[in-house]
Tab-separated table of C-alpha atoms in Angstrom:
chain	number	residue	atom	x	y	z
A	1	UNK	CA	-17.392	38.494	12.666
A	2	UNK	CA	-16.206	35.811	9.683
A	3	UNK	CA	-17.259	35.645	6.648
A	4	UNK	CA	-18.262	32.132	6.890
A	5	UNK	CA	-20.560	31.202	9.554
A	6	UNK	CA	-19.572	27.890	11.422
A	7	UNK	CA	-22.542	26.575	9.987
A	8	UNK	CA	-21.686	26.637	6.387
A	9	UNK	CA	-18.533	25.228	7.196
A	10	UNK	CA	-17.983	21.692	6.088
A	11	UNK	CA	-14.680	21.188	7.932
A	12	UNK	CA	-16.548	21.793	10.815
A	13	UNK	CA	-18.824	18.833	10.225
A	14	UNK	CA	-15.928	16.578	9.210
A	15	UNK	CA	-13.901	17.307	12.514
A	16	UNK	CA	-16.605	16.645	14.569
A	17	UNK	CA	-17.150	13.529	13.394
A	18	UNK	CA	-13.794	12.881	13.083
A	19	UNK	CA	-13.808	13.725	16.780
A	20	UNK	CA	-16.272	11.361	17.208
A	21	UNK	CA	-15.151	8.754	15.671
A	22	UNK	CA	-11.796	9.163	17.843
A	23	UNK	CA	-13.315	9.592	21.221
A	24	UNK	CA	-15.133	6.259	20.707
A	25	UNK	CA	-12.871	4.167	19.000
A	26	UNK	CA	-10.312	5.409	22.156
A	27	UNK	CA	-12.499	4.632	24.480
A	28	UNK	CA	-12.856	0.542	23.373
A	29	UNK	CA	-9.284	0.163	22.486
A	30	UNK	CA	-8.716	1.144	26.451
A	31	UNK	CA	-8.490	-1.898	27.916
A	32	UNK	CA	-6.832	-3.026	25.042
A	33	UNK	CA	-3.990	-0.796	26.167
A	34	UNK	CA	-3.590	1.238	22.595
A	35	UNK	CA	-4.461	4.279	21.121
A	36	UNK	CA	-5.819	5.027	18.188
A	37	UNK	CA	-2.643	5.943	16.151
A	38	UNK	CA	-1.136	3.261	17.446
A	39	UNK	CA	-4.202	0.862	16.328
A	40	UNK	CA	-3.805	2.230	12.871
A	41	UNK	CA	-0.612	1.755	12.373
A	42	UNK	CA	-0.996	-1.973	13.943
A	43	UNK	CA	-3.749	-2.447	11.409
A	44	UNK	CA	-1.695	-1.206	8.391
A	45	UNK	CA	1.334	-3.523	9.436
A	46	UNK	CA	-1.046	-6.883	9.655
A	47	UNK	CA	-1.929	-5.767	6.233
A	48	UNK	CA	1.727	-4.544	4.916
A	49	UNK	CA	4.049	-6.710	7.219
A	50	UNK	CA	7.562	-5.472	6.771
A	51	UNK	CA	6.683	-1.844	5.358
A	52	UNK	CA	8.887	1.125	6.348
A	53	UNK	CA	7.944	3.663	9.032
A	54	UNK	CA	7.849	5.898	6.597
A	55	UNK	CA	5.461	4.170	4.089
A	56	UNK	CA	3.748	3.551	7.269
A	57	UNK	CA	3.893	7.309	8.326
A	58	UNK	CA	1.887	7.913	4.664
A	59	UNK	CA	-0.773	5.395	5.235
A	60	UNK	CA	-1.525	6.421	8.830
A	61	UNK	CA	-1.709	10.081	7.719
A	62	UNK	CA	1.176	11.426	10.373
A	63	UNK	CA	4.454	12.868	10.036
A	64	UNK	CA	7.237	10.113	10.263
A	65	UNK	CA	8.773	11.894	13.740
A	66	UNK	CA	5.195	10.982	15.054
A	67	UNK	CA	5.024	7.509	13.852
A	68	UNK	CA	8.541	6.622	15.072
A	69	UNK	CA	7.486	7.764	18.212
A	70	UNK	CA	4.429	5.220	18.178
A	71	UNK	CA	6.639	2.491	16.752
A	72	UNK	CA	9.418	3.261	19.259
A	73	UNK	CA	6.090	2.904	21.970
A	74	UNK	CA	4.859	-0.725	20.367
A	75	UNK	CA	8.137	-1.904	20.239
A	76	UNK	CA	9.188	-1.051	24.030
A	77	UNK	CA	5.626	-2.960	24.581
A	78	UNK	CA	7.144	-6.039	22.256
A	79	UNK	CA	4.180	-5.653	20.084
A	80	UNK	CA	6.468	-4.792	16.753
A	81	UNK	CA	10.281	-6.009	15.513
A	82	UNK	CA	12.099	-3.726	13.786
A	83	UNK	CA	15.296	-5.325	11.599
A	84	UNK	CA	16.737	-3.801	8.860
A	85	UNK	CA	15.499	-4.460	5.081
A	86	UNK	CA	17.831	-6.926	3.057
A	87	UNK	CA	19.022	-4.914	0.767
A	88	UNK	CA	18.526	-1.671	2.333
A	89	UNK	CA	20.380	-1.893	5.409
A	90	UNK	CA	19.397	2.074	6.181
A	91	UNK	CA	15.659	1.144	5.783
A	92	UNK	CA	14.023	-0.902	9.111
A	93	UNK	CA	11.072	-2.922	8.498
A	94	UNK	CA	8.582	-3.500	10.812
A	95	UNK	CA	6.618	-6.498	11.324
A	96	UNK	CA	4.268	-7.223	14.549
A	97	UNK	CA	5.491	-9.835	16.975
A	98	UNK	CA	3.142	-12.463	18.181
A	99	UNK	CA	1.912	-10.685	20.719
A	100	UNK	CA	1.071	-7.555	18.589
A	101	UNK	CA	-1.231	-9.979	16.481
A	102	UNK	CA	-2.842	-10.775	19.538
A	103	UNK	CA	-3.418	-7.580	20.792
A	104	UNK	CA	-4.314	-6.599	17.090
A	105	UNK	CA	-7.153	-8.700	16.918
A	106	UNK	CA	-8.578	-7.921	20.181
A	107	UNK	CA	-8.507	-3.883	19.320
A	108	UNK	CA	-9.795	-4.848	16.096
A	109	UNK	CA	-12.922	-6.704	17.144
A	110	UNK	CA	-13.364	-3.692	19.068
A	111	UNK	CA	-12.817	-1.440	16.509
A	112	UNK	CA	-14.716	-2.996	14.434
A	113	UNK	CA	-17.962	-3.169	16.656
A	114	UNK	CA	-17.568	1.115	16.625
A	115	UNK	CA	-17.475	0.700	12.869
A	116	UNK	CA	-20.195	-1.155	12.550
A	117	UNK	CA	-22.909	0.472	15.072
A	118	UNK	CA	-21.878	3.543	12.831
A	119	UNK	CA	-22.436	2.202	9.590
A	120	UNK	CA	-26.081	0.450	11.030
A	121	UNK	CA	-27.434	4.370	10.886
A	122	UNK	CA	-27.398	4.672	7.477
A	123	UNK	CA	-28.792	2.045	4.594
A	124	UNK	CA	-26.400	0.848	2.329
A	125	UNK	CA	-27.258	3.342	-0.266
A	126	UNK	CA	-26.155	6.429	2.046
A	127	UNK	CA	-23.232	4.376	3.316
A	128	UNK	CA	-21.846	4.140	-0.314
A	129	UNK	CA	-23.282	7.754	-0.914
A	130	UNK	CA	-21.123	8.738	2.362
A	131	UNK	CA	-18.206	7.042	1.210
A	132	UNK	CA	-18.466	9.051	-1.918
A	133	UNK	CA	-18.723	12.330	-0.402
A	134	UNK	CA	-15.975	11.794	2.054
A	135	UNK	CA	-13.469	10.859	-1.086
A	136	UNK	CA	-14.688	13.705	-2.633
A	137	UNK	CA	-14.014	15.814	0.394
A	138	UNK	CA	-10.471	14.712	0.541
A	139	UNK	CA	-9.895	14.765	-3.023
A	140	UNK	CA	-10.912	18.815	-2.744
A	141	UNK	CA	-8.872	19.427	0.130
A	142	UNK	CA	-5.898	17.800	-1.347
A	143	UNK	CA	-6.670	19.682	-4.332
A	144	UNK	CA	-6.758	23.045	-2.170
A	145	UNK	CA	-3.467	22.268	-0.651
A	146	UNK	CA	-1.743	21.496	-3.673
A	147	UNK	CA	-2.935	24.632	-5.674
A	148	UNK	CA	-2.422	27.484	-2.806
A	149	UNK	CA	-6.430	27.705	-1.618
């Protein structure tokens, strides 16, 4: 026996969800031929063309050894360039090709359609309200992490 029952368990909530969330964004992006990670990190490069992999790494929420391996896998695809920074010729910035803004905006139409048919469940007031929580959630687990539980 615990001493928490699953029920009273908010990370059990979140994961499932996040779960969710995951199992149907993966199954639109599909045809689109990318995964999840890999749609996040396109999506964070058409907003922050030429960041590092490991700025990238940050705003994706993986370890850099993961997200090199997902760059590594969009550039073998020719969906990213990698060249190295101007004046920090030990830093590679990464940019999407033509192609990868193509494919980008095909996996996020799709994405977005997932986003949306989620956020039509709740009114705007909740969504907001969700959005709250959720910060508020990370924010505690961050917290947790940083003090030692």
């Amino acid at each position: 026996m615990t001493s928490m029952p699953t029920p009273e368990r908010l990370g059990h909530y979140i994961k499932r969800a996040e779960q969710a969330l995951n199992t149907a964004k993966n199954a639109v992006l599909k045809p689109v031929g990318v995964t999840v990670p890999q749609y996040a990190a396109l999506l964070s490069l058409t907003e922050n063309p030429g960041i590092s992999a490991a700025a990238l790494a940050r705003l994706c929420g993986v370890t850099p050894p993961t997200m090199n391996t997902i760059l590594t896998n969009l550039q073998e695809r020719g969906l990213i360039e990698r060249s190295p920074h101007e004046w920090h010729r030990n830093v590679l910035e990464t940019r999407l090709t033509e192609r990868g803004e193509e494919v980008m905006r095909d996996a996020d139409a799709r994405a977005v359609r997932v986003e949306r048919a989620v956020g039509a469940a709740f009114t705007d007031e909740e969504r907001e309200l969700l959005q709250s929580l959720l910060i508020r959630c990370a924010d505690a687990f961050d917290a947790t992490r940083e003090t030692g539980g």
